[in-house]
Coordinates of C-alpha atoms in Angstrom, one line a residue:
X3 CA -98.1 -96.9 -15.7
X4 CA -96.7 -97.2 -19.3
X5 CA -93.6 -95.9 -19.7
X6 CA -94.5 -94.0 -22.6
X7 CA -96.8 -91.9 -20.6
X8 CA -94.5 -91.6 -17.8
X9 CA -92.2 -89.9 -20.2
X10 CA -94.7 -87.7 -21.5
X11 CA -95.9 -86.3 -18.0
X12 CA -92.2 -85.8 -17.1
X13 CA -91.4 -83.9 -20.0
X14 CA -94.9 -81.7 -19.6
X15 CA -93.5 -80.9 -16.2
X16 CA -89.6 -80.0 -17.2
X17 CA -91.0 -77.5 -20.3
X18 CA -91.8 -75.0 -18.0
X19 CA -89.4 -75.2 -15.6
X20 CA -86.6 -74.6 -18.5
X21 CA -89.1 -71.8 -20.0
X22 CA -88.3 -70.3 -17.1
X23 CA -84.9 -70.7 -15.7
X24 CA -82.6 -69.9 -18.8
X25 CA -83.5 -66.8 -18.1
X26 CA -83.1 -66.5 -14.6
X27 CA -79.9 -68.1 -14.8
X28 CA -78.7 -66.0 -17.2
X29 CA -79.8 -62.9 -15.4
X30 CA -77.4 -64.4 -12.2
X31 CA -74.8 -65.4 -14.0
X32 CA -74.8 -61.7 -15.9
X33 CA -74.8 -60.6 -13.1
X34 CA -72.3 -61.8 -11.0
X35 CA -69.9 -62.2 -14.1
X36 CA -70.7 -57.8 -15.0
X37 CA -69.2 -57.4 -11.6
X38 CA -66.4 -59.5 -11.8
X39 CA -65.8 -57.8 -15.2
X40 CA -65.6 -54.2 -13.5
X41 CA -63.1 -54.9 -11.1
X42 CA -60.6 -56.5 -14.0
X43 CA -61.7 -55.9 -17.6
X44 CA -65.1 -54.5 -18.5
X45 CA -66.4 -56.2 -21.9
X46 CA -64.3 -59.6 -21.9
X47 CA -67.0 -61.5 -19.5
X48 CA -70.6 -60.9 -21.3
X49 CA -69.3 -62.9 -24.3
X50 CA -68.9 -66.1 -21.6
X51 CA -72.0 -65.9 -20.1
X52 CA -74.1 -66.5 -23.2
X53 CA -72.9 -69.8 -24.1
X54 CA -73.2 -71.7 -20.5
X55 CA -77.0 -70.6 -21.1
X56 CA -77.3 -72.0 -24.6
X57 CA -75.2 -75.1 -23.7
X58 CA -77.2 -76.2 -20.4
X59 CA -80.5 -75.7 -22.5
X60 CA -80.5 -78.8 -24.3
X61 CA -79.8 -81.1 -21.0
X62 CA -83.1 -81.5 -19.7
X63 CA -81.8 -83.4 -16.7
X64 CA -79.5 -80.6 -15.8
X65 CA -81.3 -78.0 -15.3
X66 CA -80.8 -78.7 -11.3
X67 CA -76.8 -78.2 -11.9
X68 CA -76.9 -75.7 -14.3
X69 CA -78.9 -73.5 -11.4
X70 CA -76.4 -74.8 -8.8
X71 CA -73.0 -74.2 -11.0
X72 CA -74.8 -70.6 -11.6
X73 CA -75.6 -70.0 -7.6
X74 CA -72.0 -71.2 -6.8
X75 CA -70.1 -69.8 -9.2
X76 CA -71.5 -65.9 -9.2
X77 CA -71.6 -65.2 -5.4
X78 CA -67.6 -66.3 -4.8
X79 CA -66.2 -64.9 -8.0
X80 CA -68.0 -61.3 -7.3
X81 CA -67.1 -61.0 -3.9
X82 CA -63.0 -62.4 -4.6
X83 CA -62.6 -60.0 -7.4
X84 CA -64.2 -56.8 -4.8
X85 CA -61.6 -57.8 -1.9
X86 CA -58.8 -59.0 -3.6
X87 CA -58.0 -56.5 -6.3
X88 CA -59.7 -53.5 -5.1
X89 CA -58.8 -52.4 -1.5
X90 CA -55.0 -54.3 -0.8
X91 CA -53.5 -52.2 -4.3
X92 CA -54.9 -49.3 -3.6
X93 CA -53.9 -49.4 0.4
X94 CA -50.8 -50.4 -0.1
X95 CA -49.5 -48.0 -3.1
X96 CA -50.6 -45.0 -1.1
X97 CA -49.6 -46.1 2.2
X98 CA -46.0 -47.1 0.4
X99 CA -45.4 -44.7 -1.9
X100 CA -46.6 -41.5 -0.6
X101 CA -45.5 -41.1 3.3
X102 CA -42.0 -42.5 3.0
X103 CA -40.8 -40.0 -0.4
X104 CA -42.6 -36.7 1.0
X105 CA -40.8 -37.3 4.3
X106 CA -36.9 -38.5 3.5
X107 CA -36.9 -35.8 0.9
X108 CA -37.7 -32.7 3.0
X109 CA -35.8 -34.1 5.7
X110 CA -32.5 -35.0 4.1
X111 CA -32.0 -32.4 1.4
X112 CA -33.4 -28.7 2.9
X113 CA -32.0 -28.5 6.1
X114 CA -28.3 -30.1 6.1
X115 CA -27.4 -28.0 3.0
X116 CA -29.0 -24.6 4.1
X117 CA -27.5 -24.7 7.9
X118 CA -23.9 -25.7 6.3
X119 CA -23.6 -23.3 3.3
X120 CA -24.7 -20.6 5.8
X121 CA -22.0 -21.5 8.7
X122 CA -19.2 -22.5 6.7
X123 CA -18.9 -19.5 3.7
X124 CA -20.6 -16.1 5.5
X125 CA -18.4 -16.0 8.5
X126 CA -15.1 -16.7 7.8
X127 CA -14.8 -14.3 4.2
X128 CA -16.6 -11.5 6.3
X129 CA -13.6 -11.8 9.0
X130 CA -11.0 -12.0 6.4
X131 CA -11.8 -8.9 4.5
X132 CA -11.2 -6.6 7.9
X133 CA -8.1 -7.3 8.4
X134 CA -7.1 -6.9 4.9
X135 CA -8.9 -3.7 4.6
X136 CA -7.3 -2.7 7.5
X137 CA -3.7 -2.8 6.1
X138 CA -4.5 -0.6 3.3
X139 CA -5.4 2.2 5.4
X140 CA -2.2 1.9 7.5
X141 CA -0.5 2.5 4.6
X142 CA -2.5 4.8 3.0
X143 CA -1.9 6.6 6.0
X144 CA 1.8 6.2 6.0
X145 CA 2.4 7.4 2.9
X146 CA 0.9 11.0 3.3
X147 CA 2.3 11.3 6.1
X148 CA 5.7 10.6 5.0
X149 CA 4.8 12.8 1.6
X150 CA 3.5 15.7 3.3
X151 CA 6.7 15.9 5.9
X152 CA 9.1 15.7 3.6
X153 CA 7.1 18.5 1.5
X154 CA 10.0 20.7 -1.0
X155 CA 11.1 23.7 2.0
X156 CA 13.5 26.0 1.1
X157 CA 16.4 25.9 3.0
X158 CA 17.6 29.2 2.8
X159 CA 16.5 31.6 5.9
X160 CA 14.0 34.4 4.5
X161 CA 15.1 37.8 3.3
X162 CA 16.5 40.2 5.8
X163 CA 15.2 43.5 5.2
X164 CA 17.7 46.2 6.1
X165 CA 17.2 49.7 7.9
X166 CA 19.2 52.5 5.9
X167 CA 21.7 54.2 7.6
X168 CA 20.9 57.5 5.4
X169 CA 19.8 59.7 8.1
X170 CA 17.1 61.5 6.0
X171 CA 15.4 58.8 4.3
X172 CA 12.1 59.4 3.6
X173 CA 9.4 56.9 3.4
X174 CA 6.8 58.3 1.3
X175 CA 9.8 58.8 -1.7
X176 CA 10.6 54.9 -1.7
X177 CA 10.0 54.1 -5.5
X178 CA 12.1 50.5 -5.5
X179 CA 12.6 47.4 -4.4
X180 CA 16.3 45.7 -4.3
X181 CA 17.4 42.3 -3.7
X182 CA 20.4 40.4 -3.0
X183 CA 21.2 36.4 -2.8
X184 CA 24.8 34.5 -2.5
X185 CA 25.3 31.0 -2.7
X186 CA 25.8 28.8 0.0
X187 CA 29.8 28.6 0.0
X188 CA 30.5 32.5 0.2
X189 CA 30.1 35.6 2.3
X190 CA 29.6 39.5 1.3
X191 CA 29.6 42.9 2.0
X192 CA 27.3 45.0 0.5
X193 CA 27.5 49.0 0.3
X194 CA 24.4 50.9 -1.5
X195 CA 25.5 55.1 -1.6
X196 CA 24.5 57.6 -3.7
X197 CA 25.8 60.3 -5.5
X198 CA 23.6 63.7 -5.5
X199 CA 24.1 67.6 -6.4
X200 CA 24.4 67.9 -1.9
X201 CA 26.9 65.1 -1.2
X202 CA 29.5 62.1 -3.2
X203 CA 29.3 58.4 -2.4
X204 CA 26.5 59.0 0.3
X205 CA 26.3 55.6 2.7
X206 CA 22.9 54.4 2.0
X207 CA 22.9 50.7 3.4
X208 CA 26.0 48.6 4.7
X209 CA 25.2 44.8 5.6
X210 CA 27.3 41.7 5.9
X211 CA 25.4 38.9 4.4
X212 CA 25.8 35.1 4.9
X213 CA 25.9 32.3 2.7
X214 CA 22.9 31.3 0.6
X215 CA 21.2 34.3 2.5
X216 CA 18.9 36.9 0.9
X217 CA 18.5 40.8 1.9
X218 CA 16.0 43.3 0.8
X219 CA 16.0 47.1 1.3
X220 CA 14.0 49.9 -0.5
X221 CA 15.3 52.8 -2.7
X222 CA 14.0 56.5 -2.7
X223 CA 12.7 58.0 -6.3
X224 CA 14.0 61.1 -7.1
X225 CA 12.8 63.5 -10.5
X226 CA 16.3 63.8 -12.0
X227 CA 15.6 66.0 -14.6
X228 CA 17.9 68.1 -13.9
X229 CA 21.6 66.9 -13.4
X230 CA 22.8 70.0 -11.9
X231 CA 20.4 70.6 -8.9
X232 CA 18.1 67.4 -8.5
X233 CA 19.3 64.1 -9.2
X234 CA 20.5 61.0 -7.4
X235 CA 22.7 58.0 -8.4
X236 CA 22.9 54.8 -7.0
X237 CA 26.0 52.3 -6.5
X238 CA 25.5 48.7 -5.3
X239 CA 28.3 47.0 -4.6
X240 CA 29.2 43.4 -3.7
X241 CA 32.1 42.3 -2.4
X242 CA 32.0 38.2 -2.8
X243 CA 34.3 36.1 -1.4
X244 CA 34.0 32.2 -1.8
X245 CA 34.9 29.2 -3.9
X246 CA 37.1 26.5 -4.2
X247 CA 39.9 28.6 -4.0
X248 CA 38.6 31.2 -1.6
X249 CA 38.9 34.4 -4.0
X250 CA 37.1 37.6 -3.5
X251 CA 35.9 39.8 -6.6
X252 CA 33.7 43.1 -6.6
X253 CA 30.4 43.7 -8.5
X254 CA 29.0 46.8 -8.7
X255 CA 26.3 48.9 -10.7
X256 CA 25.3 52.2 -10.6
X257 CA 21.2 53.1 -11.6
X258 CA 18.1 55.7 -10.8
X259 CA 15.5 55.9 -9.3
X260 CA 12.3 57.6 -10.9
X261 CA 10.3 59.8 -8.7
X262 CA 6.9 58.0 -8.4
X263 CA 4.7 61.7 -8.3
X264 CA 6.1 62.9 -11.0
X265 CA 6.5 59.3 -12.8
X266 CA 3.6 57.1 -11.5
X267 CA 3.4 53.6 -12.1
X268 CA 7.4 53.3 -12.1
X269 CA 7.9 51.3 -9.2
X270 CA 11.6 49.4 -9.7
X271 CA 12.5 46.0 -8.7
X272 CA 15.5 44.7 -9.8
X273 CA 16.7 41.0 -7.4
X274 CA 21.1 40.4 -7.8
X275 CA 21.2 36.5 -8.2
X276 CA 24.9 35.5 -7.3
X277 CA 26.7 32.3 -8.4
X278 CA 30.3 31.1 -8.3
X279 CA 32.2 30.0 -11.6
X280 CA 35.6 28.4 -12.9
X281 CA 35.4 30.6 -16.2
X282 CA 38.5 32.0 -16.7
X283 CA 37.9 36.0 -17.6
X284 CA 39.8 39.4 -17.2
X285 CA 36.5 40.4 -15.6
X286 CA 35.8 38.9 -12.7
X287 CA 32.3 39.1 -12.9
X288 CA 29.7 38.3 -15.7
X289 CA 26.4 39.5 -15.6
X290 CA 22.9 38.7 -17.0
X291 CA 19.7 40.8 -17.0
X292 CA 16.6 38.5 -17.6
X293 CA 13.4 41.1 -16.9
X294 CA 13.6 42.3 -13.0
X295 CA 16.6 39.4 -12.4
X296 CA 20.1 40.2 -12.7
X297 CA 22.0 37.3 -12.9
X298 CA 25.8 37.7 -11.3
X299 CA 28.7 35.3 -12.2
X300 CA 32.1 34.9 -10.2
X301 CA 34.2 33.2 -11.6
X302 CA 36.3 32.7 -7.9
X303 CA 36.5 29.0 -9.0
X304 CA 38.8 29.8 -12.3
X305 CA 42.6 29.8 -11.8
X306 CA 43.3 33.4 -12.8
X307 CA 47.0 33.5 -13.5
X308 CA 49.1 36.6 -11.7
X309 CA 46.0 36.9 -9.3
X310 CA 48.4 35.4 -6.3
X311 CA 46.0 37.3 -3.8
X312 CA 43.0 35.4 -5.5
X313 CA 41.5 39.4 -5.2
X314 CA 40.1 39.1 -8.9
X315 CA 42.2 41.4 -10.1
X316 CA 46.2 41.4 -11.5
X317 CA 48.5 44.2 -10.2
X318 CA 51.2 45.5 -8.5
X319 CA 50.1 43.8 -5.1
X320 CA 50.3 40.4 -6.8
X321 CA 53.9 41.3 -7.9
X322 CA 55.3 41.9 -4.5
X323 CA 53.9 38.6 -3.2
X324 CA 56.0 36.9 -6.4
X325 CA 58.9 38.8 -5.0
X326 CA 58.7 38.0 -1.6
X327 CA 58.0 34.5 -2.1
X328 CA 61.1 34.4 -4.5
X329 CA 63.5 35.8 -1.5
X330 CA 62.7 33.2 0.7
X331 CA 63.5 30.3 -1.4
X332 CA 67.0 32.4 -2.6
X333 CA 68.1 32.5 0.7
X334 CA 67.3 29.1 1.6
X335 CA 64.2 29.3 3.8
X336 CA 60.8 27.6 3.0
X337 CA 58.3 29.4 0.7
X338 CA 54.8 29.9 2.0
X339 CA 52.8 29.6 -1.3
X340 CA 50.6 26.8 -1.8
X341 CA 49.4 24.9 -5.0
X342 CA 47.1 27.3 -6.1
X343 CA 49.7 30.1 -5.5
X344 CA 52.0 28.4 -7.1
X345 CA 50.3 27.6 -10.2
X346 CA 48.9 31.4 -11.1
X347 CA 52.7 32.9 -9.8
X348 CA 54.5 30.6 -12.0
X349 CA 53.0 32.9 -15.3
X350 CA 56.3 32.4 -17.8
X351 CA 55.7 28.0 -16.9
X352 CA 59.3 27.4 -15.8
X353 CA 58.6 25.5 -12.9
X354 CA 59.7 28.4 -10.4
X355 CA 59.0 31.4 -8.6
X356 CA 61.6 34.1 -9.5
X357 CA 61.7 38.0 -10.4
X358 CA 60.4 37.0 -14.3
X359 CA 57.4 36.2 -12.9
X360 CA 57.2 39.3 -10.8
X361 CA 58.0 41.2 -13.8
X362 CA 55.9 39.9 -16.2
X363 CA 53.2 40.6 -13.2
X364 CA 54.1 44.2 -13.6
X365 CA 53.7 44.4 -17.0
X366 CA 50.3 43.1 -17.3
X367 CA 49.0 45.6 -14.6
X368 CA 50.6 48.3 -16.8
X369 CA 48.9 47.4 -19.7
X370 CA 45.3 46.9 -18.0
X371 CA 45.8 50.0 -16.4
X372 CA 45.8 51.7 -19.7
X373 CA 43.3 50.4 -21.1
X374 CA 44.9 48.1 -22.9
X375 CA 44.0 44.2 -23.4
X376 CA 47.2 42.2 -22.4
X377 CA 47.3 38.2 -22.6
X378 CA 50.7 35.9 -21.1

C-alpha cells in the first residue's frame, strides 16, 4: 500500500478519536483537579487544567498518554488531598486542644483555692474574737462594780430625833422643825426651855450629842399676841466643846413659835450648822443665817489670850488659875500649865507667869462686864 494512503486512512481514523477525547479528558482532569482544589485552595486549579488539554491536542500520537497522564494523575491526587489534609488536622486539633485545657483548668484552679481560703481564714479570726470579746466584759464588769460600791455615803449616823421632856407637850400644837449638827472633833450639850406667862426657863429637851452627829426635835406654836397672858419663848443652847486646843464656848438663841390655827402656812425650820475656827474674837461664836440654815462658828481653835480655862470667855476664874500657877513656881515647885496655857497667861509678853498677868486678867473682866470693849 502506498504510503501516502496509509497516512491518509490513519489520520481519517485519529480525527475522531481526538474530536472526542479533549473533551473527555478535560471533563476528568476538571474533575479530579475541582476536588483537589476544595480541599486546599478553591480557584487556583481550573486555570491548570486548560492548558494540558490545549497542549496534548496538537500531538496526534499522544492522545494514548494524554488519556493515561489524565487517568493516573486525577484518581491519586483527589483521593491524597481527602485523607491527608482533611481528617488527621481536624482529629488531632480537637482531640489536642480541647480535652487536655477543659480538664487541668477546672481541676487545678477551683478546688485547691476554695478548700484553703475556707480552712485557713474563717476559723481561726472567729476563735480569736471570743476571747477578746470576752475580756471587755470582765472589765466592763469590774468597773461598775467597783463604781457602784464605792458610791458617795455619808458617814455621819442619821438624825436622832429627840422625845421632850416637857411633860405637857402637845402634838397637834407642833408648828417647827429644829436641827442640830457638830463636827467630827467635838461634843455638846444641848438645852431647849422656854419662857411663858406659867413658868421661867421651862426644860423642853436635854441631849448629849456626839461628834459629827445630827438631832432633830419638834417645837409647839403658840398665838403670842399677847405678852402678858399667852406667849412662849424659846432658848437653844449649845454648849461645844472641841478643837485643837480642846475649848468649850456656848451658843445660844432665843425665837417663837407661831401658832399654826391661828397662823396657817407658818410651819418653821430653822437647822444649826456647827464648825470649829482659829479666828481670834471677843465672841466666841459667829453666826450666819442663810434661808432656814444657821451657820455657827467656834472659834475653839484661836488662842484667846486670858482664856487660861480655854471656856471662851475671860474673867475672874482665868485670874485665879494665873495666880495659882504663879505660887507654885515662887515657891519652887513645878507649874502645871502647858504651852497653850502658857501662851494666853503670859498677856503683858514677859516671858513669865506672875501676879501682872493675873491683874491685868482682872481688869479685862471688869471692863467686859460693863459693857465696855477692852483690848491688851
Amino acid at each position: 500500500m502506498d504510503i501516502s494512503k496509509l497516512a491518509a486512512v490513519l489520520l481519517a481514523a485519529a480525527l475522531p478519536i481526538m474530536s472526542v477525547m479533549p473533551s473527555g479528558g478535560a471533563a476528568v482532569v476538571r474533575a479530579a483537579e475541582d476536588t483537589s482544589v476544595t480541599a486546599e485552595e478553591e480557584t487556583a486549579p481550573a486555570a491548570q487544567a486548560e492548558p494540558a488539554v490545549t497542549t496534548a491536542a496538537p500531538v496526534t500520537t499522544a492522545a494514548p498518554k494524554t488519556a493515561s497522564a489524565a487517568a493516573t494523575t486525577a484518581a491519586p491526587q483527589t483521593t491524597k488531598a481527602a485523607v491527608t489534609t482533611a481528617a488527621p488536622k481536624t482529629a488531632s486539633a480537637a482531640a489536642t486542644t480541647a480535652a487536655p485545657k477543659t480538664t487541668k483548668a477546672a481541676a487545678t484552679t477551683a478546688a485547691p483555692k476554695t478548700t484553703k481560703a475556707a480552712a485557713t481564714t474563717a476559723a481561726p479570726k472567729t476563735t480569736k474574737a471570743v476571747p477578746a470579746a470576752t475580756e471587755n466584759i470582765t472589765t466592763t464588769v469590774t468597773t461598775t462594780v467597783t463604781t457602784t460600791t464605792t458610791v458617795p455615803v455619808t458617814t455621819l449616823p442619821p438624825e436622832r430625833s429627840l422625845t421632850p421632856v416637857f411633860k405637857y407637850f402637845d402634838k397637834n400644837l407642833i408648828n417647827s422643825r429644829i436641827t442640830v449638827k457638830i463636827p467630827e472633833d467635838s461634843s455638846a450639850v444641848l438645852n431647849v426651855t422656854f419662857d411663858s406667862p406659867e413658868c421661867t426657863s421651862e426644860p423642853y429637851y436635854k441631849t448629849d450629842i456626839k461628834g459629827g452627829e445630827t438631832v432633830a426635835f419638834e417645837l409647839e406654836g403658840y398665838d403670842n399676841n399677847d405678852p402678858m397672858t399667852d406667849f412662849r419663848q424659846y432658848k437653844v443652847s449649845v454648849r461645844i466643846t472641841g478643837g485643837q486646843n480642846k475649848g468649850s464656848c456656848t451658843f445660844e438663841q432665843v425665837f417663837g413659835v407661831e401658832d399654826k390655827n391661828d397662823h396657817p402656812d407658818t410651819f418653821l425650820t430653822r437647822n444649826y450648822i456647827f464648825a470649829i475656827d482659829d479666828k481670834e474674837s471677843l465672841d466666841m461664836t459667829t453666826t450666819e443665817e442663810k434661808g432656814n440654815d444657821v451657820f455657827v462658828y467656834a472659834h475653839l481653835n484661836a488662842l484667846l489670850k486670858g482664856d487660861v480655862n480655854s471656856d471662851g470667855m475671860v474673867d475672874s476664874n482665868d485670874a485665879s488659875m494665873v495666880l495659882e500657877e504663879y505660887s507654885r513656881l515662887s515657891t519652887g515647885g513645878d507649874g502645871v500649865f502647858g504651852d497653850k496655857e502658857k501662851s494666853v497667861g503670859d498677856v503683858n509678853g514677859d516671858g513669865i507667869i506672875d501676879s501682872n498677868d493675873a491683874s491685868a486678867i482682872l481688869e479685862y473682866y471688869a471692863s467686859i462686864s460693863t459693857g465696855g470693849k477692852p483690848t491688851w
